[in-house]
């Protein structure tokens, strides 16, 4: 028996009857020989962690554009916090931690530079539309490894696609990540907004803080415990009605007081115009796209709109700014 087979046997003997077993995966689009050490979901987790798109998340905006300070979240630190929360819940419920972590690490790979402001404007200007959750799947299916993709299992791709609020993941592990994403961003965005003097902890309405707590630590503890104890030995993931209502109310309050706050969003218009100019330029000069993107059009028949979107969506904030300066900002004359 290989190490992988013994790990798969351990899953069958110890995980919840509602967990996704590595040995029962629906598989990959392209069949591969099994690894002698790692079950399939662990292989997927490793592939995502070693991908270029994962590394670029460290220079992509979470909420605050180009913040001055080392402690504001980026898209990468958000992803790691989602993963930590999701693994805590999955372990307590005896679900598949490797599948949970793979979905969590991959859920935002398709996010644009400049956060949701970048996503919004790309959706506006691209005739084929744009959404980060679909782009995250496209990254792992097509864009990584020069058009070959990462060839992940169907369960991981389903969880990535359905992590959004309106999503309905097919696995318990995907459902855990869907909740964990909200728990993570609500709490760390509050922390960042307080650090940025956008809000104070005491600004949060008492109707939410009385239920969820008055610090990030308290809120995380209460929300995570609530999910675990309401989901034990059940075929889905649940919050208690009281905590669920309070979390949704707090999320809406965040939209009104942080995500749409002029102080936090003062540079978004500039960032969106930057993306528009880059899109228009590369749409008119596709020959200047990197070879791996041109190959998508030449070998796969991908549309110009989609490939230009792919290139811009893959940029980090700093790279997008550098490209804009290179193309549109005049340089001093040098002899």
Coordinates of C-alpha atoms in Angstrom, one line a residue:
X1 CA 0.0 0.0 0.0
X2 CA 1.4 3.4 -0.9
X3 CA 1.4 6.4 1.4
X4 CA -1.4 8.0 -0.6
X5 CA -3.5 4.8 -0.3
X6 CA -3.0 4.7 3.4
X7 CA -4.1 8.4 3.7
X8 CA -7.1 7.7 1.6
X9 CA -8.0 4.8 3.9
X10 CA -7.6 7.0 6.9
X11 CA -10.1 9.5 5.3
X12 CA -12.6 6.7 4.8
X13 CA -12.3 5.6 8.4
X14 CA -12.2 8.9 10.2
X15 CA -13.9 11.7 8.2
X16 CA -17.5 12.7 8.5
X17 CA -20.0 10.8 6.3
X18 CA -20.6 14.2 4.7
X19 CA -17.0 14.9 3.9
X20 CA -15.5 14.6 0.3
X21 CA -13.2 11.6 0.1
X22 CA -10.1 12.0 -2.0
X23 CA -10.5 8.5 -3.4
X24 CA -14.0 9.4 -4.6
X25 CA -13.2 12.6 -6.5
X26 CA -14.9 13.1 -9.8
X27 CA -11.4 13.5 -11.2
X28 CA -9.7 15.9 -13.6
X29 CA -10.4 16.9 -17.2
X30 CA -7.2 15.2 -18.2
X31 CA -6.4 11.9 -16.5
X32 CA -3.0 11.7 -14.7
X33 CA -1.2 8.9 -12.9
X34 CA -1.9 9.1 -9.2
X35 CA 0.8 10.4 -6.9
X36 CA 2.3 7.7 -4.6
X37 CA 2.4 10.2 -1.6
X38 CA -0.4 12.8 -2.0
X39 CA -4.1 12.3 -2.4
X40 CA -5.7 14.3 -5.2
X41 CA -6.9 17.3 -3.2
X42 CA -3.5 17.7 -1.6
X43 CA -1.9 17.8 -5.0
X44 CA -4.4 20.5 -6.1
X45 CA -3.6 22.6 -3.0
X46 CA 0.1 22.3 -3.8
X47 CA -0.4 23.3 -7.5
X48 CA -2.3 26.4 -6.5
X49 CA 0.3 27.4 -3.9
X50 CA 3.1 27.2 -6.4
X51 CA 1.2 29.0 -9.2
X52 CA 2.3 32.4 -10.5
X53 CA -1.2 33.8 -10.1
X54 CA -1.1 32.9 -6.4
X55 CA 2.1 34.8 -5.9
X56 CA 0.7 37.9 -7.6
X57 CA -2.0 38.2 -5.0
X58 CA 0.5 39.8 -2.6
X59 CA 0.5 43.0 -4.8
X60 CA -3.3 43.2 -5.4
X61 CA -5.7 45.4 -3.5
X62 CA -8.1 44.0 -0.9
X63 CA -10.0 47.3 0.0
X64 CA -7.6 50.1 0.3
X65 CA -5.7 51.1 -2.8
X66 CA -1.9 51.4 -2.4
X67 CA -2.1 51.9 1.4
X68 CA 0.9 53.4 3.2
X69 CA 1.7 50.9 5.9
X70 CA 2.8 47.3 6.3
X71 CA -0.3 46.0 8.1
X72 CA -3.2 46.6 5.7
X73 CA -4.5 43.4 4.1
X74 CA -3.7 42.5 0.5
X75 CA -5.6 39.9 -1.6
X76 CA -2.9 37.4 -0.5
X77 CA -3.3 37.9 3.2
X78 CA -7.1 37.8 2.8
X79 CA -6.7 34.5 1.1
X80 CA -4.6 33.1 3.9
X81 CA -7.1 34.3 6.5
X82 CA -9.9 32.6 4.6
X83 CA -7.9 29.4 4.5
X84 CA -7.1 29.5 8.2
X85 CA -10.8 30.0 9.2
X86 CA -12.0 27.4 6.7
X87 CA -9.5 24.8 7.9
X88 CA -10.5 25.4 11.5
X89 CA -14.1 24.8 10.7
X90 CA -13.4 21.8 8.4
X91 CA -11.2 20.1 11.0
X92 CA -13.8 20.5 13.7
X93 CA -16.5 19.1 11.5
X94 CA -14.2 16.2 10.3
X95 CA -14.3 17.4 6.7
X96 CA -11.5 17.1 4.1
X97 CA -9.0 19.8 5.1
X98 CA -6.9 19.5 1.9
X99 CA -10.0 20.1 -0.3
X100 CA -11.1 23.0 1.9
X101 CA -7.6 24.6 1.8
X102 CA -7.3 24.1 -2.0
X103 CA -10.6 25.9 -2.6
X104 CA -9.7 28.7 -0.1
X105 CA -6.3 29.3 -1.7
X106 CA -7.7 29.4 -5.2
X107 CA -10.9 31.3 -4.6
X108 CA -9.6 34.8 -5.6
X109 CA -6.9 33.9 -8.2
X110 CA -8.9 35.7 -10.9
X111 CA -9.2 39.0 -9.0
X112 CA -8.2 42.1 -10.9
X113 CA -5.8 44.9 -9.8
X114 CA -7.4 47.5 -7.6
X115 CA -9.9 45.2 -6.0
X116 CA -13.6 45.2 -6.8
X117 CA -13.2 48.6 -8.5
X118 CA -11.0 46.9 -11.2
X119 CA -13.5 44.0 -11.5
X120 CA -16.4 46.5 -12.0
X121 CA -14.7 48.5 -14.7
X122 CA -13.5 45.4 -16.6
X123 CA -17.0 44.1 -16.6
X124 CA -18.2 47.4 -18.0
X125 CA -15.8 47.7 -20.9
X126 CA -15.4 44.0 -21.9
X127 CA -18.1 43.0 -24.3
X128 CA -18.0 39.4 -22.9
X129 CA -18.3 40.6 -19.3
X130 CA -16.0 39.9 -16.4
X131 CA -16.4 38.4 -12.9
X132 CA -13.6 37.4 -10.6
X133 CA -15.1 34.0 -9.6
X134 CA -15.4 32.9 -13.2
X135 CA -11.9 34.3 -13.9
X136 CA -10.5 32.3 -11.0
X137 CA -11.7 29.1 -12.6
X138 CA -10.3 30.3 -16.0
X139 CA -7.0 30.9 -14.4
X140 CA -6.7 27.3 -13.1
X141 CA -8.3 25.7 -16.2
X142 CA -6.5 27.7 -18.9
X143 CA -4.2 30.6 -18.0
X144 CA -1.7 28.9 -15.7
X145 CA 1.2 27.0 -17.2
X146 CA 1.1 28.8 -20.6
X147 CA -2.4 27.8 -21.5
X148 CA -2.3 24.3 -20.1
X149 CA -4.0 25.2 -16.7
X150 CA -3.4 23.3 -13.5
X151 CA -5.8 20.4 -14.3
X152 CA -7.4 20.6 -10.9
X153 CA -10.2 18.2 -9.7
X154 CA -13.8 19.1 -10.4
X155 CA -14.5 19.6 -6.7
X156 CA -11.9 22.3 -6.3
X157 CA -13.1 24.1 -9.4
X158 CA -16.7 23.9 -8.2
X159 CA -15.7 25.4 -4.8
X160 CA -13.8 28.2 -6.5
X161 CA -16.7 29.1 -8.8
X162 CA -19.3 29.0 -6.1
X163 CA -17.6 30.9 -3.2
X164 CA -19.6 34.0 -4.0
X165 CA -22.6 35.0 -2.0
X166 CA -25.1 33.6 -4.5
X167 CA -23.1 30.4 -5.1
X168 CA -24.2 26.9 -4.1
X169 CA -21.1 24.7 -3.7
X170 CA -21.6 21.0 -4.4
X171 CA -19.3 19.9 -1.4
X172 CA -19.4 20.6 2.3
X173 CA -15.9 21.9 2.0
X174 CA -16.9 24.4 -0.6
X175 CA -19.8 25.6 1.6
X176 CA -17.3 26.1 4.5
X177 CA -15.1 28.3 2.3
X178 CA -18.1 30.3 1.1
X179 CA -18.9 31.2 4.7
X180 CA -15.2 31.6 5.7
X181 CA -14.7 34.2 2.9
X182 CA -17.4 36.5 4.4
X183 CA -16.2 35.9 8.0
X184 CA -12.7 36.9 7.0
X185 CA -13.3 40.0 4.9
X186 CA -16.0 41.5 7.3
X187 CA -13.6 41.2 10.2
X188 CA -10.3 42.2 8.6
X189 CA -11.9 45.0 6.7
X190 CA -13.2 46.4 10.0
X191 CA -9.7 46.1 11.4
X192 CA -8.2 47.9 8.3
X193 CA -10.9 50.6 8.3
X194 CA -10.2 51.3 12.0
X195 CA -6.4 51.4 11.3
X196 CA -7.1 53.8 8.4
X197 CA -9.3 56.0 10.7
X198 CA -12.4 55.4 8.4
X199 CA -14.4 54.1 11.3
X200 CA -14.1 53.5 15.1
X201 CA -15.0 50.2 16.8
X202 CA -17.7 52.1 18.7
X203 CA -19.3 53.2 15.4
X204 CA -20.5 49.6 14.8
X205 CA -24.3 49.5 15.6
X206 CA -25.0 47.9 19.0
X207 CA -27.6 45.6 17.4
X208 CA -24.7 43.8 15.7
X209 CA -21.9 44.1 18.4
X210 CA -24.2 42.8 21.1
X211 CA -24.5 39.5 19.2
X212 CA -21.2 39.3 17.4
X213 CA -18.8 40.9 19.9
X214 CA -16.9 44.1 20.1
X215 CA -13.4 43.2 18.8
X216 CA -12.1 41.3 15.8
X217 CA -11.1 38.4 18.1
X218 CA -14.5 38.2 19.7
X219 CA -16.3 38.3 16.4
X220 CA -14.1 35.6 14.8
X221 CA -14.5 33.4 17.8
X222 CA -18.3 33.8 17.9
X223 CA -18.9 33.3 14.2
X224 CA -16.6 30.3 13.9
X225 CA -18.1 28.6 17.0
X226 CA -21.6 29.3 15.8
X227 CA -21.0 27.6 12.4
X228 CA -19.3 24.6 14.0
X229 CA -21.9 23.9 16.6
X230 CA -24.8 24.5 14.2
X231 CA -23.3 22.2 11.5
X232 CA -22.1 19.2 13.6
X233 CA -23.3 16.0 12.0
X234 CA -25.5 17.8 9.5
X235 CA -25.4 17.6 5.7
X236 CA -24.9 21.3 5.1
X237 CA -23.2 24.3 6.8
X238 CA -25.4 26.5 9.0
X239 CA -25.3 29.6 11.2
X240 CA -27.8 30.2 13.8
X241 CA -30.6 32.6 12.6
X242 CA -29.5 35.2 15.2
X243 CA -25.8 35.2 14.2
X244 CA -26.6 35.0 10.5
X245 CA -28.9 38.0 10.6
X246 CA -26.3 40.0 12.6
X247 CA -23.5 39.1 10.1
X248 CA -25.6 40.1 7.1
X249 CA -26.6 43.3 8.8
X250 CA -22.9 44.1 9.7
X251 CA -21.9 43.3 6.1
X252 CA -24.5 45.7 4.8
X253 CA -23.3 48.4 7.3
X254 CA -19.8 47.9 6.0
X255 CA -20.9 48.5 2.4
X256 CA -22.5 51.8 3.5
X257 CA -19.8 53.0 5.8
X258 CA -16.5 51.5 4.5
X259 CA -16.7 50.0 1.0
X260 CA -18.5 53.1 -0.3
X261 CA -16.8 55.6 2.0
X262 CA -15.2 58.5 -0.1
X263 CA -12.1 58.5 2.1
X264 CA -11.4 54.8 1.3
X265 CA -12.4 55.1 -2.3
X266 CA -10.9 58.4 -3.3
X267 CA -8.5 56.9 -5.8
X268 CA -10.8 54.4 -7.4
X269 CA -11.8 56.6 -10.3
X270 CA -8.2 57.1 -11.3
X271 CA -7.5 53.3 -11.0
X272 CA -10.5 52.6 -13.2
X273 CA -9.5 55.1 -15.8
X274 CA -6.0 53.5 -15.8
X275 CA -7.6 50.1 -16.6
X276 CA -9.7 51.6 -19.3
X277 CA -6.7 53.1 -21.0
X278 CA -4.7 49.9 -20.8
X279 CA -7.6 47.9 -22.2
X280 CA -8.1 50.2 -25.1
X281 CA -4.4 50.2 -25.8
X282 CA -3.9 46.4 -25.8
X283 CA -7.1 45.9 -27.7
X284 CA -5.7 48.1 -30.5
X285 CA -2.2 46.6 -30.2
X286 CA -2.6 42.9 -29.4
X287 CA 0.7 42.2 -31.0
X288 CA 2.3 43.7 -27.9
X289 CA 0.7 41.2 -25.5
X290 CA 3.0 38.6 -24.1
X291 CA 3.4 35.5 -26.3
X292 CA 1.4 33.3 -23.9
X293 CA -1.6 35.5 -24.4
X294 CA -1.3 35.8 -28.1
X295 CA -1.1 32.0 -28.3
X296 CA -4.6 31.8 -26.7
X297 CA -6.0 33.6 -29.7
X298 CA -3.9 31.8 -32.3
X299 CA -4.1 28.2 -31.0
X300 CA -7.4 28.2 -29.0
X301 CA -9.4 30.7 -31.0
X302 CA -10.0 32.9 -27.9
X303 CA -11.5 36.3 -28.6
X304 CA -9.4 39.5 -28.5
X305 CA -11.7 40.9 -25.7
X306 CA -11.3 37.9 -23.5
X307 CA -7.5 37.7 -23.9
X308 CA -7.0 41.4 -23.2
X309 CA -9.2 41.0 -20.1
X310 CA -7.0 38.0 -19.1
X311 CA -3.8 40.0 -19.3
X312 CA -5.1 43.1 -17.4
X313 CA -6.9 41.0 -14.8
X314 CA -3.7 39.1 -14.1
X315 CA -1.7 42.3 -13.4
X316 CA -0.8 43.3 -9.9
X317 CA -1.6 46.9 -8.9
X318 CA 2.0 48.0 -9.2
X319 CA 2.5 46.3 -12.6
X320 CA -0.6 48.0 -14.0
X321 CA 0.7 51.4 -12.8
X322 CA 4.1 50.6 -14.3
X323 CA 2.5 49.7 -17.6
X324 CA 0.4 52.8 -17.7
X325 CA 3.5 55.0 -17.0
X326 CA 5.5 53.2 -19.7
X327 CA 2.8 53.7 -22.3
X328 CA 1.3 57.1 -21.4
X329 CA 3.5 59.1 -19.2
X330 CA 6.3 61.1 -21.0
X331 CA 9.8 60.6 -19.8
X332 CA 12.5 63.2 -19.3
X333 CA 14.9 63.6 -22.2
X334 CA 18.3 61.9 -21.6
X335 CA 21.4 62.2 -23.7

